[in-house]
Structure formats: C-alpha cells, structure tokens
Coordinates of C-alpha atoms in Angstrom, one line a residue:
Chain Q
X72 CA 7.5 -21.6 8.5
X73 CA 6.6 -18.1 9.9
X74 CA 8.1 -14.9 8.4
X75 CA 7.2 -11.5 9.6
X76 CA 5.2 -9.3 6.9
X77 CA 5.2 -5.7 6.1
X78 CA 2.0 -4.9 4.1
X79 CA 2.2 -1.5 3.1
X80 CA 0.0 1.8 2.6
X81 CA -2.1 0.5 0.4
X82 CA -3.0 -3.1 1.3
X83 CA -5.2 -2.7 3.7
X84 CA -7.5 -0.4 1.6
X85 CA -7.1 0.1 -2.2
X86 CA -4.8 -3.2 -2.5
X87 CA -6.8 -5.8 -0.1
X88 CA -6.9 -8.3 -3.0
X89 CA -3.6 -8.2 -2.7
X90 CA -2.8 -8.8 0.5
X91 CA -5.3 -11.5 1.1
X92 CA -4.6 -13.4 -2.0
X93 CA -0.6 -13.2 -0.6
X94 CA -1.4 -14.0 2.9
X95 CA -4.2 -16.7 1.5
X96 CA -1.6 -18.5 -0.6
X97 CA 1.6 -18.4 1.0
X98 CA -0.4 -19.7 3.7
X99 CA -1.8 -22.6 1.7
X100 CA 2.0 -23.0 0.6
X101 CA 3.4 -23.6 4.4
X102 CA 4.3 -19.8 5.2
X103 CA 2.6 -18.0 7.6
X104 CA 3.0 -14.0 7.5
X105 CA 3.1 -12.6 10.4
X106 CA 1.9 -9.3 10.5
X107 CA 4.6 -6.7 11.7
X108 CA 3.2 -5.5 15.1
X109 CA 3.5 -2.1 14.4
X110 CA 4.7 -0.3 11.3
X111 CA 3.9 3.0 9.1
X112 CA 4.1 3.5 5.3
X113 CA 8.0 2.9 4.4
X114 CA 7.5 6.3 2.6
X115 CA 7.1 4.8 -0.9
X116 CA 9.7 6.2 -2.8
X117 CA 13.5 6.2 -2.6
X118 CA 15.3 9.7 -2.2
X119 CA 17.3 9.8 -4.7
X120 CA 18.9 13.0 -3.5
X121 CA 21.9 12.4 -1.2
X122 CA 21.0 14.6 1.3
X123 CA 17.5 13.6 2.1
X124 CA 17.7 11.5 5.3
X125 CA 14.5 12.1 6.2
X126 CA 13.4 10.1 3.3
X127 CA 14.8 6.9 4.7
X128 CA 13.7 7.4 8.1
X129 CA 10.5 5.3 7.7
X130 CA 11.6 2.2 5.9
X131 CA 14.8 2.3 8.6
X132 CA 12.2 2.6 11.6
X133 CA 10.5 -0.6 9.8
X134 CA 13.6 -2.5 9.2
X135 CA 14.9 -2.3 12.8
X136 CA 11.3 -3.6 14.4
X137 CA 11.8 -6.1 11.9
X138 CA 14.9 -7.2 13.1
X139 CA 13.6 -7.4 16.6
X140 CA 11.3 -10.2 15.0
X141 CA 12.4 -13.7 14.6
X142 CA 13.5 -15.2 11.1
X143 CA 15.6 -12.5 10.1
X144 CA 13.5 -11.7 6.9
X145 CA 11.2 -9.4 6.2
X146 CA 8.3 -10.0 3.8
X147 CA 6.6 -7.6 1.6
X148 CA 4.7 -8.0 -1.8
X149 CA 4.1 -4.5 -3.0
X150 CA 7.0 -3.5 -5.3
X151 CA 7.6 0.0 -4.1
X152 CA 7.3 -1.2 -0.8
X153 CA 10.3 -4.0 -1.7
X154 CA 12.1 -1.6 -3.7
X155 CA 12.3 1.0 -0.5
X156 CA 12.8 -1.6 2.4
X157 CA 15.3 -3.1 -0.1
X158 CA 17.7 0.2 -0.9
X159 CA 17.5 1.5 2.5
X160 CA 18.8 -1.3 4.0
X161 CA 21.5 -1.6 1.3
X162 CA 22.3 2.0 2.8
X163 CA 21.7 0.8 6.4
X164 CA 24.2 -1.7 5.2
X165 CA 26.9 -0.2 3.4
X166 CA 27.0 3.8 4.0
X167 CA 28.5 3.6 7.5
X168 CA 28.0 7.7 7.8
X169 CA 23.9 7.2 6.9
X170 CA 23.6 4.4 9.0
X171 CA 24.9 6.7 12.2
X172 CA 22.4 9.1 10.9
X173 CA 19.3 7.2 11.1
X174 CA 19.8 4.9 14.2
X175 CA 20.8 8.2 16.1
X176 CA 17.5 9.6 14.9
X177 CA 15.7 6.6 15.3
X178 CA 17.4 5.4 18.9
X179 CA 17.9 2.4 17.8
X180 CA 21.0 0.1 16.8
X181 CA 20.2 -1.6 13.6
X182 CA 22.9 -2.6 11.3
X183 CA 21.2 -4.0 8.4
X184 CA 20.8 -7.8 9.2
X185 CA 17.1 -8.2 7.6
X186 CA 16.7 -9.6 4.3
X187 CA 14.0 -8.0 2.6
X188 CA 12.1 -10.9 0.7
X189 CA 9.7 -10.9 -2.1
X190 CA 6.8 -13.6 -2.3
X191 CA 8.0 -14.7 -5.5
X192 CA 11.3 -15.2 -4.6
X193 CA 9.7 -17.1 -1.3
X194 CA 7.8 -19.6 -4.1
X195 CA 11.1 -20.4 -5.8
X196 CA 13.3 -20.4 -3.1
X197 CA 11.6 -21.5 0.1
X198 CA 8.6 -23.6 -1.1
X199 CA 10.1 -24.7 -4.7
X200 CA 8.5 -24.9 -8.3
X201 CA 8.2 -28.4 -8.1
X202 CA 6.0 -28.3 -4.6
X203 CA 3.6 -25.1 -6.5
X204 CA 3.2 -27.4 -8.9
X205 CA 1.9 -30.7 -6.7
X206 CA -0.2 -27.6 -4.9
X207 CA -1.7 -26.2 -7.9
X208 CA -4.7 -28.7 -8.2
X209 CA -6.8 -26.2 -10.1
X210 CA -6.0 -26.7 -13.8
X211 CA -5.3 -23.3 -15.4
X212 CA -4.3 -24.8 -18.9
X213 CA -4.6 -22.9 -22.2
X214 CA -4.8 -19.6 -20.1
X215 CA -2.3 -17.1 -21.8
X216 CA -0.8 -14.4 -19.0
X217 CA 1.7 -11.6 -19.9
X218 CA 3.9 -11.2 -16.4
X219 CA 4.5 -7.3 -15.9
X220 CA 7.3 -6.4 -13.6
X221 CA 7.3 -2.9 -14.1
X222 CA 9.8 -0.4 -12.8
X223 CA 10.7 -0.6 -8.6
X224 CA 10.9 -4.5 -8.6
X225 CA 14.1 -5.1 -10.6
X226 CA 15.8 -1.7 -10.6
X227 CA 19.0 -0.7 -9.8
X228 CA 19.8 -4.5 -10.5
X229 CA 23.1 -3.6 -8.5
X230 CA 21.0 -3.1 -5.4
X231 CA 17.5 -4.8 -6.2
X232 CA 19.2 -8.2 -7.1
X233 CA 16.2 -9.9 -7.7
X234 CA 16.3 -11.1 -11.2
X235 CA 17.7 -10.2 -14.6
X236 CA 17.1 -6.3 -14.7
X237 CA 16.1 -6.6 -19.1
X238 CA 14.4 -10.0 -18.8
X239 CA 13.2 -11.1 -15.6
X240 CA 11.6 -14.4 -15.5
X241 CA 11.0 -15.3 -12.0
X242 CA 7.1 -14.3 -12.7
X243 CA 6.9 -16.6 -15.4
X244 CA 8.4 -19.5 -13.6
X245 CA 5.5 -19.6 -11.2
X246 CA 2.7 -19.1 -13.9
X247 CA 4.5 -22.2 -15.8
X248 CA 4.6 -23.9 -12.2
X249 CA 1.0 -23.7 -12.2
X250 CA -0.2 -24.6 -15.5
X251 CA -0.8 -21.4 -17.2
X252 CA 0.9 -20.1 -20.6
X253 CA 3.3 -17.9 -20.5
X254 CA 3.3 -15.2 -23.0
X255 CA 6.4 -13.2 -24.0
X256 CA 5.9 -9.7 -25.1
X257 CA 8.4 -6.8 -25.1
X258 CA 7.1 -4.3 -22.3
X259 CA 7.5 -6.5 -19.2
X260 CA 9.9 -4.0 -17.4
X261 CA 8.8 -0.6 -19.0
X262 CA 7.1 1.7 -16.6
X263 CA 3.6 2.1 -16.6
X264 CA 4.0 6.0 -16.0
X265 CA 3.8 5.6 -11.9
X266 CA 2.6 8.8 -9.9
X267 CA 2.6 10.7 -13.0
X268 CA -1.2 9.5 -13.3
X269 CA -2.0 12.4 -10.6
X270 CA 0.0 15.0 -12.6
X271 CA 0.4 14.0 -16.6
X272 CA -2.5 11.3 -17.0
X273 CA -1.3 11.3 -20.8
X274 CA 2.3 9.9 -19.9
X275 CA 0.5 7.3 -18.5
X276 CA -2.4 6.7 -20.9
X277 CA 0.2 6.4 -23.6
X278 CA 2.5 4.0 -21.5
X279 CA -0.8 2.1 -20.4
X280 CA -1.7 1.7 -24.4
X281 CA 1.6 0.6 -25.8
X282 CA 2.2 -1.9 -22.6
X283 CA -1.1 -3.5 -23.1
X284 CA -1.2 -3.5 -26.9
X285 CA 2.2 -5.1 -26.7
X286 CA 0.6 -8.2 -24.7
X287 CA -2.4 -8.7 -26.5
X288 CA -0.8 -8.9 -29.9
X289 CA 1.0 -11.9 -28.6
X290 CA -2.4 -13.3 -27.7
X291 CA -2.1 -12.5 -23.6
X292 CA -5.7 -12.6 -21.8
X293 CA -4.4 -11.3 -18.5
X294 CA -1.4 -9.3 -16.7
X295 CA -0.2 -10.4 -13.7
X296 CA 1.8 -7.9 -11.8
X297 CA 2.8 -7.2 -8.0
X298 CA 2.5 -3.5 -7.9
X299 CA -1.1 -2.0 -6.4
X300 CA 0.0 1.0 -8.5
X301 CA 0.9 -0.5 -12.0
X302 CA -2.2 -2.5 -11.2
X303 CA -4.2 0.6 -10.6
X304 CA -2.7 1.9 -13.7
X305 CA -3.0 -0.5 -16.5
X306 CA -6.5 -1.7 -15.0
X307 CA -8.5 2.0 -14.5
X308 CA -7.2 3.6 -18.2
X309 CA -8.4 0.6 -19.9
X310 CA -11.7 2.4 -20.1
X311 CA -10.5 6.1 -21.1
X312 CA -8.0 4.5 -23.6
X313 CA -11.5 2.6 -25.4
X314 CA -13.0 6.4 -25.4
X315 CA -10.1 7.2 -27.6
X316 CA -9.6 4.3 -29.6
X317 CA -12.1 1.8 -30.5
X318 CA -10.4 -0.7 -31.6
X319 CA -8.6 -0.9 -28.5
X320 CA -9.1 -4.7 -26.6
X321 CA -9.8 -4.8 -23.0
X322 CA -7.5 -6.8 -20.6
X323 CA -7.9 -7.9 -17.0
X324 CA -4.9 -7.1 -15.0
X325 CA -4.5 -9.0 -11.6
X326 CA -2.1 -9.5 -9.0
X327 CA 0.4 -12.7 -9.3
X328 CA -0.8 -13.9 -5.9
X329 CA -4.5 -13.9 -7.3
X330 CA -3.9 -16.1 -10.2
X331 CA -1.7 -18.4 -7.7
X332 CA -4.8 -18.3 -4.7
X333 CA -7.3 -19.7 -7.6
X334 CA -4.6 -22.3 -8.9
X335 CA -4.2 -23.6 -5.4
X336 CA -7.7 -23.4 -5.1
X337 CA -8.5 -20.9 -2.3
X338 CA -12.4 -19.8 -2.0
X339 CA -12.8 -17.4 -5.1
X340 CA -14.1 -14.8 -2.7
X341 CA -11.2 -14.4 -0.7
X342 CA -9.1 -13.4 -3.5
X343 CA -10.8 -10.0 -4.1
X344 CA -11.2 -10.3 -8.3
X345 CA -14.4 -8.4 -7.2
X346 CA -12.5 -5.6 -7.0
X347 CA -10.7 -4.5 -10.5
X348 CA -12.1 -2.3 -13.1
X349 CA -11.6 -4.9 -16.1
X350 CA -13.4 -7.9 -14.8
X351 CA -11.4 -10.9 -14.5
X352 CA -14.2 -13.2 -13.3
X353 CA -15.6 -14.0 -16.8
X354 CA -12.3 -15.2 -18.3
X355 CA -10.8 -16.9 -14.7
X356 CA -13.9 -18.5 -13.0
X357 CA -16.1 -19.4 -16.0
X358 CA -19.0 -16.6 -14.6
Chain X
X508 CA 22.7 25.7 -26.4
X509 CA 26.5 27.5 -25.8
X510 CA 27.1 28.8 -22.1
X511 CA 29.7 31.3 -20.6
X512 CA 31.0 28.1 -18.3
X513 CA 32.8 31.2 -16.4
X514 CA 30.0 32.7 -15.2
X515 CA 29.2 32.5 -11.6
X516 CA 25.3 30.9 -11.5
X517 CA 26.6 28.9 -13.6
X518 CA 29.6 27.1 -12.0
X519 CA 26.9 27.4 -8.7
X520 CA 24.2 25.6 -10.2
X521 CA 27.2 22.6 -11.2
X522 CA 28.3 23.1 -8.2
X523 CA 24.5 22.4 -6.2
X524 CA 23.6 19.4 -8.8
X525 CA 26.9 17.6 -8.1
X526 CA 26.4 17.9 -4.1
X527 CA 22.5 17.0 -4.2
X528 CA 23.6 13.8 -6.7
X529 CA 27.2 12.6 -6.3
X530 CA 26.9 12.5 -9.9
X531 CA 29.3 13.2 -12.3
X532 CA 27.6 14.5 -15.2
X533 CA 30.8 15.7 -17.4
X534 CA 31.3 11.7 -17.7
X535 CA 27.8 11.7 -20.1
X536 CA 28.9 10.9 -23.9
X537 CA 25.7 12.2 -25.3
X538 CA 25.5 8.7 -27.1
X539 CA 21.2 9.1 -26.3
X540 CA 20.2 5.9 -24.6
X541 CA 18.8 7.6 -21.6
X542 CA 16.7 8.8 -24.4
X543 CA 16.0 6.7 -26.4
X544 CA 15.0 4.4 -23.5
X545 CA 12.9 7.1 -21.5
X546 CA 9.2 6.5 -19.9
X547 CA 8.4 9.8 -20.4
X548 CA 10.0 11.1 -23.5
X549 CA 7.2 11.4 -25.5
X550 CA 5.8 14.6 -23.2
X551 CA 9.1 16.1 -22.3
X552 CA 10.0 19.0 -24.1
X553 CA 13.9 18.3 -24.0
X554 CA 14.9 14.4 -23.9
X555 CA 17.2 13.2 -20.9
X556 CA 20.1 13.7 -23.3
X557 CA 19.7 17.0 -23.5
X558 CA 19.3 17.7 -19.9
X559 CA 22.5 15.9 -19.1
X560 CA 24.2 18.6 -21.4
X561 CA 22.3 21.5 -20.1
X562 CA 23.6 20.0 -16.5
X563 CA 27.2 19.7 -17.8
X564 CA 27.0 23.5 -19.4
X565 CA 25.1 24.9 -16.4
X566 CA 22.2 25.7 -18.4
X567 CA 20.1 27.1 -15.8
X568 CA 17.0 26.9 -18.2
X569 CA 17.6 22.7 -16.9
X570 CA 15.7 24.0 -13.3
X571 CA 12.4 25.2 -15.9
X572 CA 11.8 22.3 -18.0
X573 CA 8.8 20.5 -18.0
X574 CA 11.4 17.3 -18.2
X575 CA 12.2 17.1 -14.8
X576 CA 8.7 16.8 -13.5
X577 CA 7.4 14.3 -16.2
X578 CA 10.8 11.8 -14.7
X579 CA 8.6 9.1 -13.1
X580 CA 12.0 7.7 -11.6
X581 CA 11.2 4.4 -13.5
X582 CA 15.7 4.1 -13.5
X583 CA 15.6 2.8 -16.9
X584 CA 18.1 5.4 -17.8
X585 CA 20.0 4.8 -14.8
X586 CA 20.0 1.1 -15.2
X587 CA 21.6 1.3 -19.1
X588 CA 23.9 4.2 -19.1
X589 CA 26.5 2.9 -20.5
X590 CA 28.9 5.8 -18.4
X591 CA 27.7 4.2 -15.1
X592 CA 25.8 7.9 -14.0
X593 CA 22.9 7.8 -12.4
X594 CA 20.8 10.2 -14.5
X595 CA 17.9 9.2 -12.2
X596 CA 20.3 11.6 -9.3
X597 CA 20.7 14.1 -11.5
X598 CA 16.9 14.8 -12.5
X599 CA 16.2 14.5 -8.7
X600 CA 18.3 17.2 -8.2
X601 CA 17.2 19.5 -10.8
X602 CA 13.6 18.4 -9.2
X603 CA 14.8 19.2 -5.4
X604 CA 16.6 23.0 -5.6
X605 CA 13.1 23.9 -6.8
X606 CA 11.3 22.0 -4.8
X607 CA 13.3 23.1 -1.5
X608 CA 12.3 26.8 -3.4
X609 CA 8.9 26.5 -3.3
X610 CA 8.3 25.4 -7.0
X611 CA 6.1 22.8 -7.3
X612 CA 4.1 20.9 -10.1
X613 CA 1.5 18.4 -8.5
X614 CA -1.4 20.8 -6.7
X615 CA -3.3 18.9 -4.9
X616 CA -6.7 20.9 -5.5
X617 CA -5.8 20.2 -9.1
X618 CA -6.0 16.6 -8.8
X619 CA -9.6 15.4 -10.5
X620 CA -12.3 14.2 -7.7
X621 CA -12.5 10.5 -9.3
X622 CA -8.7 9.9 -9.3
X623 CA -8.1 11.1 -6.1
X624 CA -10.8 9.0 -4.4
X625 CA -10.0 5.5 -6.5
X626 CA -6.3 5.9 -7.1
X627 CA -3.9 3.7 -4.6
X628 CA -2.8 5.5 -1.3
X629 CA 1.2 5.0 -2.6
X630 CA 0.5 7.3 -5.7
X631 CA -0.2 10.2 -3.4
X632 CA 2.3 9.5 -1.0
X633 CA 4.8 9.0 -4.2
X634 CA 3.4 11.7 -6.3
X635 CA 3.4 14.4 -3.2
X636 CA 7.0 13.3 -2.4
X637 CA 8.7 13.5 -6.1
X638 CA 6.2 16.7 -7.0
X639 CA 5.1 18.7 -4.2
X640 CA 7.3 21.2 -2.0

C-alpha cells in the first residue's frame, strides 16, 4: 500500500530520526510513503483569528497537491503538522466562503476530499494490532514507556477526531502491541509549553519538570511522543532542570516510530537515537 | 475591575475582539476552569478567567497583559469550557490588534545563540507567527 507523505519543516533537519524511523517502519509494516513531490512548510500553527486567510494558505496549497496524488490520504507524523493539514481542511470542507477564498488565491479547485492520516492511526487501522504484534520480533518486555500526546494531536477533539481528547490511548495500544509496558501517568495531554521555549523558557522548564516527574514517579523509563517540538522540549531542559534540582531523574524521550523501528527490528542506525540529548541507547540497545 | 461599559474605546475594543474571534465572551460564567486548567498560569499575571471578564467589561488594560503572550495555544481551555467559547479565539485576538500595531514580544535578536541554533525549525516558524508583528 502506497500513501503519499507530507514530512514537514522540521523532518528533514532537526527531526530526521523521525522521519526515517516513520518511513523505516511503516515501510517494514507494508506502507510505502511517498514523498509529496513538492510541498512547503504547512505554516505550523492554526490562525485562530477569523480573518487571517493567509494563515491557511500553505496547508490549503498542500492539501490540493495532495489531492492530485492517488489514495486520497495524506500522511504526516508531526503533530502540528497533522493538527494544521487537519483544521484547514475541516475549513476547506465546511466554510464554503473560506474555501472560495483560498482556491481563488491558490488557482486551484480543491474541495476538501483528502483525509489527513496520522501513522498511528495507519498501525491500528490499516495494518492492525494483531499484524504489529506478529511484526514485532524484537522482544521489548519489562520496558516501562509513558506515551505523551501533548497538545496539537487531540485538540479541538470536534475537529482533530483522533482519539479521546482527556485520555487518548491509541499510543499505548501500539506500545502494548509490541511488548512494551505501558505506564499511566496524569500529564499525557498537558502542553509541554510549545514556542514559549524561544520567549518564556520558564513556562516551559516548569511544564517540562512536572510532565516528566509525573512519569517517572509511576516508574516510566522513556516518553514516546510524535511531536519534534515536545520532543525538543522535554529532551533539551532535562539538563537545565538537573542544574536546578538535583534530585531531579533523567529520562530519554523518543519518537513512537523509534521505539516501533527497534521492535520491528530495523538497523539501530537508521533510527537516529544518536541524535537526542538524553541518551536512549544505554536503556534501549543494551550499549 | 469596574468599567464605564458606555464609554466608546470600550464598546470598540468589544466590538474588534468579537469580529477577530466570532466569540461570544458575555456567555463566560467565570466558573475558572480555563484557569484552573491553563499551561501557562503559573507566569501570567492575570489567569484566563480574568481576561475573559476584562474582555466582557472592555478592560482595555486585557491588550497589556503579559497573559496574552505567555498563551501557548495548547486549547486546553478551549477544549473544557463548559460555555462552548473558544477562549483560545479570544486571546488570539487580544494577541493580533497588537500585533497588526506593531507590538510584539518575541525579538528575534533576543533569542539566546544555543536555542536558536538547536531548537526545531516549527518553534520559530510557530513562535514568530503567534509573537512577532
């Protein structure tokens, strides 16, 4: 099964773990991505300000290249990227007077037809728990992961509708499927602070600490989490928070699609665990 | 926190937040779970709460707080209002009449050399877009 696949900003640079480890193990579940032939940044957040057009242009240029793709579906794995190809095509879709707007601007005719899908929702639903779990020959038992959704993936529930907006457990479905333990701990959908880390680094210091402290008191010894920037987030403070507070335990945070690469049992080097602040290697490869 | 609701700037400034949103903000009950439930409260100087009633009152002291900026548009107040408003809207609005004024918090020479160069290309774009005029 082919599905075309928006990357993003970010994948292709700061995020490369990420994209190979999604590309690397949907592949080695049966889905190809294909890589959109041309696309831009979808402009990252939403405009939440009715006026702002503009804002939407972007993610509504992507969406109608997407459509000109087969399959009807659009892949993309980075939360804000989902959560903006997502509520723009819900606009494309159901505010008649913005969708004149942006295919005038854009010249094109696009009505909203692509589903934006997430990877996780392409385990459950296209290649199924049952067939991750045949897959996942790499035994990951007694290993205790907190999932973190964070804030883009599941919010406005109304328009997102990609799991329960309080408790989402589509994460955790896939790190049962593939033998891990699943720790439940009560920040899974709080924000880690977001872009505030380039303008009010304590917002997100204190978010970082009480997220993370949350997990390890229930005995979690990695995050999983879909978003380069949570990621970013929760893995570069670890150090600053430990300058603070001693007593404060170290965590490695990875992406879902790592963790699911190494279960499958994809080379360890294609996976990029190289690349995170908190070294994950010790706990996940034995080093 | 009393306002003359008669007065002109400040039946404008309703006026501006309710076009920019298509929120209704006289619906808020004050019942605090935008609060209560807030990313950011912790370094905002007035909660969300608060600013919903500076918004209904027309409070223009709601365009100066630090408040606005600290919103990292997370929708958890959004997402549990009990009233259905979109608080999220609101702050965006407060955010974008000073923003389309030339007010802005997030100075990109301000930003510390080793963030800028390790942090994720969708914070800048994200950051710039919310924060920057």
């Amino acid at each position: 099964m082919r599905i075309p696949y928006f990357p993003g900003c970010t994948l292709h640079s700061k995020a490369k773990g990420l994209d190979d480890s999604t590309r690397g193990s949907l592949a080695a579940l049966g889905i190809e991505l294909t890589e959109l032939p041309q696309w831009t940044c979808c402009g990252t957040v939403f405009p939440l300000a009715q006026d702002n057009y503009i804002g939407m242009v972007a993610a509504a240029r992507i969406l109608a290249n997407a459509a000109k793709e087969e399959g009807g579906k659009l892949v993309t794995v980075c939360s804000f990227c989902y959560h903006v190809l997502k509520r723009v095509n819900y606009v494309i879709k159901n505010n008649l007077e913005a969708r004149k707007k942006l295919n005038d601007y854009l010249e094109e005719n696009y009505a909203g037809e692509i589903e934006p899908v997430h990877p996780l929702q392409i385990c459950k639903e296209n290649v199924g728990l049952d067939a991750i779990r045949d897959k996942a020959t790499r035994n990951l038992k007694g290993l205790k992961v907190a999932c973190y959704y964070g804030c883009m993936l599941v919010r406005p529930a109304s328009e997102m509708n990609f799991d329960d907006p309080e408790n989402p457990t589509i994460m955790e479905e896939l790190v049962s499927a593939i033998g891990a333990e699943v720790v439940e701990y009560s920040y899974k959908t709080t924000c880690c602070g977001s872009y505030q880390i380039l303008y009010d680094n304590d917002l997100v210091m204190q978010k970082v600490e009480e997220i993370l402290n949350s997990a390890t008191a229930k005995g979690a010894e990695a995050i999983i989490t879909s978003c380069p920037l949570c990621q970013f987030n929760l893995d570069w403070s670890q150090e600053k928070i430990l300058q603070k507070n001693a007593g404060f335990q170290k965590i490695p945070v990875l992406y879902f699609t790592q963790l699911l690469g190494l279960a499958l049992e994809l080379p360890q080097e294609s996976l990029g665990l190289d690349q995170h602040y908190v070294d994950p290697r010790p706990l996940l490869v034995g080093a | 926190m009393a306002m003359d609701l008669s007065s002109k700037i400040s039946r404008d400034l309703i006026e501006r937040i309710k076009e920019i949103s298509g929120q209704n903000a006289n619906l808020c009950m004050q019942c605090g779970t935008c609060s209560a439930s807030c990313t950011g409260r912790e370094v905002m100087d007035f909660p969300p709460r608060q600013v919903m009633r500076m918004i209904q009152l027309g409070n223009t002291k709601a365009l100066n707080l630090k408040s606005i900026w600290v919103c990292s548009t997370c929708l958890i107040c959004t997402a549990r209002c009990p009233r259905g408003i979109d608080i999220a809207r609101l702050m965006e609005a407060l955010r974008v009449i000073n923003l389309r004024q030339g007010r802005e918090v997030l100075v990109a020479e301000k930003i510390p050399l080793e963030l800028l160069t390790e942090v994720p290309q969708m914070a800048l774009t994200s950051g710039f877009r919310k924060l920057s005029a």
